[in-house]
Short mmCIF file of C-alpha atoms and ligand atoms in Angstrom, two decimals:
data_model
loop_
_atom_site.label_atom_id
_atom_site.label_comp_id
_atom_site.label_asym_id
_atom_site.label_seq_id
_atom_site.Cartn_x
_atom_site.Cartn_y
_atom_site.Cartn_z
CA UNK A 1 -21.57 -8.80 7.32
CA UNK A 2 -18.05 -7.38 7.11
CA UNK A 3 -17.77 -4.48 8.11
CA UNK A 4 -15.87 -2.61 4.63
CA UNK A 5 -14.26 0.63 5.19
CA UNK A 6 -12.22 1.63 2.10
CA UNK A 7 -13.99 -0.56 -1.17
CA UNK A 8 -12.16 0.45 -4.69
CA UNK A 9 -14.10 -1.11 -7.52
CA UNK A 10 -12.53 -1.64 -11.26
CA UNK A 11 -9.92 1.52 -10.81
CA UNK A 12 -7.94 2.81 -13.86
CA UNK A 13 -5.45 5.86 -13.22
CA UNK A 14 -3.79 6.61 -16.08
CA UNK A 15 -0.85 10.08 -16.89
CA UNK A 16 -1.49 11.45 -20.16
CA UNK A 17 1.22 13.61 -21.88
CA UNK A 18 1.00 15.04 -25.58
CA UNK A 19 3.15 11.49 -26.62
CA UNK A 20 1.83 8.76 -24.23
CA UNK A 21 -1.08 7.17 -22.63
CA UNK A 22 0.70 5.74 -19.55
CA UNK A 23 -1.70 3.12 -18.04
CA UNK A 24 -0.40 3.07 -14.19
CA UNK A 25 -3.46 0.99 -12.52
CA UNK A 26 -5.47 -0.90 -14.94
CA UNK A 27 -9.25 -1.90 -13.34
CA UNK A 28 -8.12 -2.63 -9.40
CA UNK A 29 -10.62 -3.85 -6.78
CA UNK A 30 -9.88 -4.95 -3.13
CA UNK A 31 -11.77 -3.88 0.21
CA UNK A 32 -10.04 -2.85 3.54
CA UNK A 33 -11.98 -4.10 6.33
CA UNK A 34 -12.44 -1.87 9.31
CA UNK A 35 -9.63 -2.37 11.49
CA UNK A 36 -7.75 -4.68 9.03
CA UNK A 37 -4.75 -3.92 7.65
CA UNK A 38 -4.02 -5.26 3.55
CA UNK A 39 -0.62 -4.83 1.95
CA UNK A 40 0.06 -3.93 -1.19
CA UNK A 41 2.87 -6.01 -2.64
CA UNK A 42 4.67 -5.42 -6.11
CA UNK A 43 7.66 -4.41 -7.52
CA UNK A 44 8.84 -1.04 -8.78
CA UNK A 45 6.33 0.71 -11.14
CA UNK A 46 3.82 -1.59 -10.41
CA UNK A 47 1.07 1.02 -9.82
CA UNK A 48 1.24 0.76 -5.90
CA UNK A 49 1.96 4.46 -5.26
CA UNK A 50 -0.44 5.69 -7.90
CA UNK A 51 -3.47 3.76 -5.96
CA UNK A 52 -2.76 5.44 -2.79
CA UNK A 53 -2.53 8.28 -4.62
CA UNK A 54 -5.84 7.74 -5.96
CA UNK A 55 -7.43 7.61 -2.82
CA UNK A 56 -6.36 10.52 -1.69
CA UNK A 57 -6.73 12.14 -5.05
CA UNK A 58 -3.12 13.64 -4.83
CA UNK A 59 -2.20 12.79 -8.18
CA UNK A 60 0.39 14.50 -10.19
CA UNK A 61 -1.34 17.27 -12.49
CA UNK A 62 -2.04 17.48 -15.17
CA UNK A 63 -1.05 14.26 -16.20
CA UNK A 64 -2.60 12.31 -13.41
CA UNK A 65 -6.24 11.25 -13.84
CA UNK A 66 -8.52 8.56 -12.58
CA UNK A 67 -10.51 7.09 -16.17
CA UNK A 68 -13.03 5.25 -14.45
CA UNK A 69 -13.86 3.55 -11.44
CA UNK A 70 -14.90 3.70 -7.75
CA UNK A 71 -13.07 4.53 -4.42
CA UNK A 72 -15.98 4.33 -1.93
CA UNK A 73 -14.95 5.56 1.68
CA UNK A 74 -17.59 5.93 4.42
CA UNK A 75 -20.10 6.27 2.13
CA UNK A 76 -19.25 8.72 -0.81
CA UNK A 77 -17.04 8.05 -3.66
CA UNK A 78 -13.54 9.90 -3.34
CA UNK A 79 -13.35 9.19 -7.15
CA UNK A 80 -15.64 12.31 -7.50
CA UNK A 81 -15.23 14.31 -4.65
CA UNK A 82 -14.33 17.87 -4.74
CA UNK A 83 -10.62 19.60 -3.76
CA UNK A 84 -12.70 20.75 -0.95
CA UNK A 85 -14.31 17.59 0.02
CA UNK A 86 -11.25 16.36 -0.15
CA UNK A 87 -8.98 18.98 2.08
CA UNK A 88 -11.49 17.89 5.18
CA UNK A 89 -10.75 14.41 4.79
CA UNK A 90 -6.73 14.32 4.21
CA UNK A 91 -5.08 14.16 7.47
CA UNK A 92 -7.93 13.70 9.51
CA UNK A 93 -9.88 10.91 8.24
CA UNK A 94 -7.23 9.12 6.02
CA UNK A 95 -3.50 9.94 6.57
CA UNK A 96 -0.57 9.05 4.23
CA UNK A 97 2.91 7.97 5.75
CA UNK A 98 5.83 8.56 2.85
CA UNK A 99 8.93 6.63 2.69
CA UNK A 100 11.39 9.35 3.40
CA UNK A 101 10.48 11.32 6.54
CA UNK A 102 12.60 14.31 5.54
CA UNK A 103 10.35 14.96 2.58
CA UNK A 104 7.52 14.70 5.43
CA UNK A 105 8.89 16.82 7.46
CA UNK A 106 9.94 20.67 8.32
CA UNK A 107 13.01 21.12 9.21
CA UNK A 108 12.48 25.04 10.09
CA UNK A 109 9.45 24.08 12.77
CA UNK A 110 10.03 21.58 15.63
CA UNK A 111 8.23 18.53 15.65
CA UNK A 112 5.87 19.82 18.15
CA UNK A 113 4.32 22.74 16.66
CA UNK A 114 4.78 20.33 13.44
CA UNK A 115 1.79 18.12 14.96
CA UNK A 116 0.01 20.55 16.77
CA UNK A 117 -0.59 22.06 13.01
CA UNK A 118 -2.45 19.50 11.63
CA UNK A 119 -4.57 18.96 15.28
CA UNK A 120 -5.27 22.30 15.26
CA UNK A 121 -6.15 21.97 11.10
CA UNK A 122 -8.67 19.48 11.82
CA UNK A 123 -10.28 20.72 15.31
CA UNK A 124 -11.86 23.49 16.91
CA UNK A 125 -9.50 23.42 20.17
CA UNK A 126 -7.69 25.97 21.05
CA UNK A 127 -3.35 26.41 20.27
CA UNK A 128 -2.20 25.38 23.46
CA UNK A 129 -4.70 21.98 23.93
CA UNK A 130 -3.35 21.10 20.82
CA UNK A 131 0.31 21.23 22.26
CA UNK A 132 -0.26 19.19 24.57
CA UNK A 133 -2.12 16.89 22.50
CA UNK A 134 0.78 16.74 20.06
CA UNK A 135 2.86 15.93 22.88
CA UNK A 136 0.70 13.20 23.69
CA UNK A 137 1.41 12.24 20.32
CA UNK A 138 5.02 11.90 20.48
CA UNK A 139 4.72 9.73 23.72
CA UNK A 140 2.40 7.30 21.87
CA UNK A 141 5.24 6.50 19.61
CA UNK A 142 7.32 6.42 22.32
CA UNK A 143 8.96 9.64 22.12
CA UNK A 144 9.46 12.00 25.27
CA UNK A 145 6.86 14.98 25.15
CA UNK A 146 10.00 16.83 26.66
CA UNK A 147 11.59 16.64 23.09
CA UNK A 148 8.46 18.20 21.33
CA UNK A 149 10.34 21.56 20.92
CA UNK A 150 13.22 19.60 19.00
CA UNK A 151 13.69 20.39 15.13
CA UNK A 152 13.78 17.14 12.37
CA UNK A 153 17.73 17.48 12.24
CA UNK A 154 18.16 16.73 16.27
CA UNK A 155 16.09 12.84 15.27
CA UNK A 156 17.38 10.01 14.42
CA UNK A 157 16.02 8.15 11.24
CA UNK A 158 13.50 5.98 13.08
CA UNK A 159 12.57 8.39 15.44
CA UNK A 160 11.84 11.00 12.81
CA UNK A 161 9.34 8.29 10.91
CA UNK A 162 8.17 8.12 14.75
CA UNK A 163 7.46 11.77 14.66
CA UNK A 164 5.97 11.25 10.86
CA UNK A 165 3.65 8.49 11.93
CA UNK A 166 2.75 10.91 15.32
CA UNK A 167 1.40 13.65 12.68
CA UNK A 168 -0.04 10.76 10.44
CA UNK A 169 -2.38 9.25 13.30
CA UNK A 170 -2.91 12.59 15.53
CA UNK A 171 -6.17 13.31 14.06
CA UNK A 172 -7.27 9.30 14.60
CA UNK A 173 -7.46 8.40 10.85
CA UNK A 174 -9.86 5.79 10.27
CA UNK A 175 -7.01 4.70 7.23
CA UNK A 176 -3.81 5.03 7.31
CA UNK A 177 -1.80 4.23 3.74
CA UNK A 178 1.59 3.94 4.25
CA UNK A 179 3.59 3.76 1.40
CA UNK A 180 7.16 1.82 1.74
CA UNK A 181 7.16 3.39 5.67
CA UNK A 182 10.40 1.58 6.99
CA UNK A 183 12.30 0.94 3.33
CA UNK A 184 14.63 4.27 4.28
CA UNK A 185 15.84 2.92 7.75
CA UNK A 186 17.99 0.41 8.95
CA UNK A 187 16.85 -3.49 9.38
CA UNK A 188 16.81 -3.08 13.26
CA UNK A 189 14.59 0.31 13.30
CA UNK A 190 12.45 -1.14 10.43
CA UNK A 191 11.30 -3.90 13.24
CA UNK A 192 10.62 -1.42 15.51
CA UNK A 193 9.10 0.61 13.23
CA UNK A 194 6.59 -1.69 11.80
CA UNK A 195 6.15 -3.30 15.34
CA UNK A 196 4.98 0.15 16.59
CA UNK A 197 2.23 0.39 13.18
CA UNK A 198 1.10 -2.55 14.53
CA UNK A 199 0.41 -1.77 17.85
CA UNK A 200 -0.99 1.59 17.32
CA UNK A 201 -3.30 -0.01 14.50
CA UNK A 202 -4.67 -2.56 16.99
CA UNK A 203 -5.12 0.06 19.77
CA UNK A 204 -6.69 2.76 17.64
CA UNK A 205 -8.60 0.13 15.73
CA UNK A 206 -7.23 2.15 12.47
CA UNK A 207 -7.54 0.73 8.71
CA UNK A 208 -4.17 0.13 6.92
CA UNK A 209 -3.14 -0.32 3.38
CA UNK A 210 0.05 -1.30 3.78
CA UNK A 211 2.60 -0.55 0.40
CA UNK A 212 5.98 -2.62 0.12
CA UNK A 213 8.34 -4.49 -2.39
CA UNK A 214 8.61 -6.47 0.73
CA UNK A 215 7.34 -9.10 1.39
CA UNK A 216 8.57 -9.86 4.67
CA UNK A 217 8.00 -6.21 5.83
CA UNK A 218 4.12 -6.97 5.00
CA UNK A 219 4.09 -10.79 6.90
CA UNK A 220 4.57 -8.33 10.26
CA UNK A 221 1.59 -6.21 9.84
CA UNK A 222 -1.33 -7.25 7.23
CA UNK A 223 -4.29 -9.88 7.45
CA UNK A 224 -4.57 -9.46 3.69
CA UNK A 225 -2.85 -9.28 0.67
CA UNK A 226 -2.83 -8.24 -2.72
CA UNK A 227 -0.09 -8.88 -5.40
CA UNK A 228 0.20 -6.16 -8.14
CA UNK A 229 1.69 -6.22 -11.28
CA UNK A 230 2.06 -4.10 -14.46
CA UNK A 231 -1.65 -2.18 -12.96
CA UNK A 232 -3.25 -5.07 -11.93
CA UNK A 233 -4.07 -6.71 -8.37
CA UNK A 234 -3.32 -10.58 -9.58
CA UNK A 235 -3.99 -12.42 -6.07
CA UNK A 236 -5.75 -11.41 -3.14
CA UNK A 237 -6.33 -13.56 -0.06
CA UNK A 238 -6.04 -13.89 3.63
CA UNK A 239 -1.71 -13.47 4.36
CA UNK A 240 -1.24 -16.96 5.90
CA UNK A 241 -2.83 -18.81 2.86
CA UNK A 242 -1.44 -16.53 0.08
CA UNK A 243 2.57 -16.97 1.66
CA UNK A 244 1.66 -20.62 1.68
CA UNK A 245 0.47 -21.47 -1.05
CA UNK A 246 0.58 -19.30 -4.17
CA UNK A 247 -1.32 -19.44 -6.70
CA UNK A 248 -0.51 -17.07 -9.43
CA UNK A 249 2.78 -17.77 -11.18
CA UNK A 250 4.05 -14.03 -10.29
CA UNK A 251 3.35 -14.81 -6.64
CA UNK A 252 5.29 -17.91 -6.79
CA UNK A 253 7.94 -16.04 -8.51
CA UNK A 254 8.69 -13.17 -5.66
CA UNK A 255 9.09 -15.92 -3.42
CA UNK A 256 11.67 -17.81 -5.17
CA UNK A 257 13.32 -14.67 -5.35
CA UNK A 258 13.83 -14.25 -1.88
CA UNK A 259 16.37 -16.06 0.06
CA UNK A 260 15.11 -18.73 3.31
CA UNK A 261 17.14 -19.35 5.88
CA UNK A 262 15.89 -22.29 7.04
CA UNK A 263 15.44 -24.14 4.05
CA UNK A 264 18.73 -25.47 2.39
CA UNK A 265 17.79 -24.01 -1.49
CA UNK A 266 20.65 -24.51 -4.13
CA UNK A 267 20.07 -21.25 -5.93
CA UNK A 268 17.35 -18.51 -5.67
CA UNK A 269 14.66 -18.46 -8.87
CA UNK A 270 14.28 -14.40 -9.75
CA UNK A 271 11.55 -13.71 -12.64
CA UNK A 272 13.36 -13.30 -15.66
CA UNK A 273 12.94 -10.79 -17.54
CA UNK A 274 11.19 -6.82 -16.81
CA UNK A 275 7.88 -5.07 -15.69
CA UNK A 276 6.40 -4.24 -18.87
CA UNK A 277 6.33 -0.40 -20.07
CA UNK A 278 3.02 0.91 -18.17
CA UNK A 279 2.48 2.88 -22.23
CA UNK A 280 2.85 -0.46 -24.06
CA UNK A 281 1.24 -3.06 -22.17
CA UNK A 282 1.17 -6.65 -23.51
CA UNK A 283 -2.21 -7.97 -24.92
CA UNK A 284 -3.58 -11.29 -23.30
CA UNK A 285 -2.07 -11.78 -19.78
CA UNK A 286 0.16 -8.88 -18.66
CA UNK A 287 2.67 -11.36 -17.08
CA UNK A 288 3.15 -13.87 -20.13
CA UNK A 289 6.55 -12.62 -21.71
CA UNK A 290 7.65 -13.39 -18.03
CA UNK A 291 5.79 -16.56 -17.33
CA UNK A 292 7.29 -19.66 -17.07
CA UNK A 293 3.70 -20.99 -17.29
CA UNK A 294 2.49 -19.67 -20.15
CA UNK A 295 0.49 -21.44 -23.20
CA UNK A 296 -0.78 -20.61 -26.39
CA UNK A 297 -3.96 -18.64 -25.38
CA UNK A 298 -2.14 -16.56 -22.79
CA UNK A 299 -0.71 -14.06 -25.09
CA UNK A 300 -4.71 -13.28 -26.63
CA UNK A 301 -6.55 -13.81 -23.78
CA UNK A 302 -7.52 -10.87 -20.66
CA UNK A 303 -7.32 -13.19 -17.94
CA UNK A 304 -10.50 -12.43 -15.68
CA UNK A 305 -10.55 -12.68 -11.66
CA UNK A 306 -11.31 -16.45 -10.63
CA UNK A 307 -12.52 -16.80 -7.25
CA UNK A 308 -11.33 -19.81 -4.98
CA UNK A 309 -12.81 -20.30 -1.76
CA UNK A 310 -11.74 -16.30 0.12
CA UNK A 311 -8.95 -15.76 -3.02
CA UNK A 312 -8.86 -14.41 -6.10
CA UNK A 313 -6.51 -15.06 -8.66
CA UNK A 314 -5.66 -13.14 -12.11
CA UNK A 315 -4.94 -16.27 -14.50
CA UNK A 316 -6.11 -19.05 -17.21
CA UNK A 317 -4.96 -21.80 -15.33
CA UNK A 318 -7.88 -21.43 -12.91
CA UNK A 319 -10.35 -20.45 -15.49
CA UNK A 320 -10.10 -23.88 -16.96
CA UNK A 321 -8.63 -22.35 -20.22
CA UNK A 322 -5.57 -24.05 -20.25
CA UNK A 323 -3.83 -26.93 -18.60
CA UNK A 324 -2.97 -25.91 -14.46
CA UNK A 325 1.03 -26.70 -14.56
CA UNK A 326 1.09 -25.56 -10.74
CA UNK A 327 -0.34 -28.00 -9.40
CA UNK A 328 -2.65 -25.90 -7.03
CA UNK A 329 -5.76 -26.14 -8.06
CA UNK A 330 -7.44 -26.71 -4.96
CA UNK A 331 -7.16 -24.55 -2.18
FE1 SF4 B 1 1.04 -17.21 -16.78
FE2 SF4 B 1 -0.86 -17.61 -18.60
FE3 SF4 B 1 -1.51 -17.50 -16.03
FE4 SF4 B 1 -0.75 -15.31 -17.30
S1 SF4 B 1 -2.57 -16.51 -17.71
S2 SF4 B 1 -0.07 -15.95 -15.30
S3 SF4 B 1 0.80 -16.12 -18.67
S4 SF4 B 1 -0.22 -19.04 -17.01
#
């Protein structure tokens, strides 16, 4: 039996203002293994950010509100728990990293008594153990504990997300999201970056929901992966089978967008077209104005999930409802 530690079931956030009814995540499921780490792949204003925001119910308010759904974590269902409930689990048993560490960070405290804040948050020990424990910290992510009485401004980029992913994982999350955590550095710290996430979530045996436009940036970490677009997850398999072989024409179509070195293509194939508007959502299949697929039906009929083999896929083709023009139907 797996062993599930984060399992969100039919999720739909959605920001309400006096003129619109902005539908952000529209009926997500997926399942984070303990240990495993899934990313979260999509482009811009796909509804990434507003699921981890869901989970730690740090939505924007008024506006922000989970309509229905489930977000069951160790047991109880963050979908209904209270502010309170909710304070004791932030930081200590699920931690969020943020793209830009300066919006993480303080720049009037140093980093030390930065992290020794949210040890001594979470625990009972006393000012000084938690010092030390933050320094600790700092040398897990490979920065001197001699530098622990430095302010933000005397890092570097990558060594303040160092110091950001220190405060993230000094309490020992069992999750960790981390939403876009290397897009703000430079190529060469991103690899050391993401290289350190993964060695930290294999030693610490900590969960990881993983969110990037990347797709490379998610082949370095993740075991899983889920594809979102316009609010909805539209393939979700093991990482090795999905890059291989995709099955849902979006899929197929962030890969032709991206350039291969190896592989001597005449011209890259980007999706034509935009995301939808999250407030006017097409009916039928989200992702048939941009399909090259597309048939008749697929502008009147809600694809549903088809399962194939340990995938799921969001289209028609694999229902049987119209005619499979990808020539994947077996997997
Ligand atoms: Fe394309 Fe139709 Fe499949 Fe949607 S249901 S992805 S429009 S083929």
């Amino acid at each position: 039996m797996p062993d599930i530690q984060l399992s969100i079931r039919d999720l739909r956030v959605h920001y309400v203002t006096e003129e619109e009814d902005v539908k952000a995540v529209n009926g997500i499921s997926l399942d984070i293994e303990r240990g495993q780490s899934l990313g979260l792949v999509g482009e811009t204003g796909a509804g990434k950010t507003t699921t981890a925001l869901s989970i730690l119910k740090l939505l924007p308010k008024p506006t922000g509100q989970i309509a229905s759904g489930s977000i069951m974590f160790k047991g109880k269902d963050l979908a209904l728990a209270s502010e309170e409930e909710m304070r004791k689990i932030r930081g200590n048993e699920i931690s969020m990293i943020f793209q830009d560490p300066m919006t993480s960070l303080n720049p009037i405290f140093t980093v030390g008594d930065q992290i020794a804040e949210v040890i001594a948050l979470h625990t009972t020990i006393s000012a000084q153990e938690a010092l030390k424990r933050a320094g600790d910290m700092l040398e897990l992510v490979g920065i001197p504990r001699g530098r622990s009485n430095e302010f933000p401004h005397q890092f570097s980029g990558g060594m303040k997300q160092r110091v950001v992913i220190a405060i993230a994982l000094a309490c020992n999350p069992s999750l960790l999201l981390a939403d876009e955590p290397t897009t703000a550095l430079d190529v060469t710290i991103q690899a050391q970056v993401l290289a350190m996430i993964h060695d930290l979530k294999t030693r610490m045996k900590t969960s990881l929901l993983l969110i990037s436009h990347d797709l490379g940036v998610v082949a370095q970490v993740c075991d899983t992966v889920a594809i979102m677009y316009a609010g909805k997850i539209v393939e979700h398999g093991p990482l090795a089978k999905v890059y291989e072989k995709p099955l849902h024409p979006y899929t197929e179509g962030l890969f032709g967008s991206i350039p291969v070195l190896h592989e001597k293509k005449k011209r890259l194939k980007p999706i034509q077209g935009l995301m939808p508007n999250p407030a006017d959502l097409p009916g039928g299949c989200v992702f048939h104005p941009r399909c090259p697929y597309a048939q008749g039906p697929c502008s009147t009929t809600v694809p549903r999930v088809t399962e194939k083999g340990d995938r799921k896929v969001l289209c028609l083709m694999y229902e049987g409802i119209i005619e499979n023009r990808m020539g994947v139907a077996d997997v």
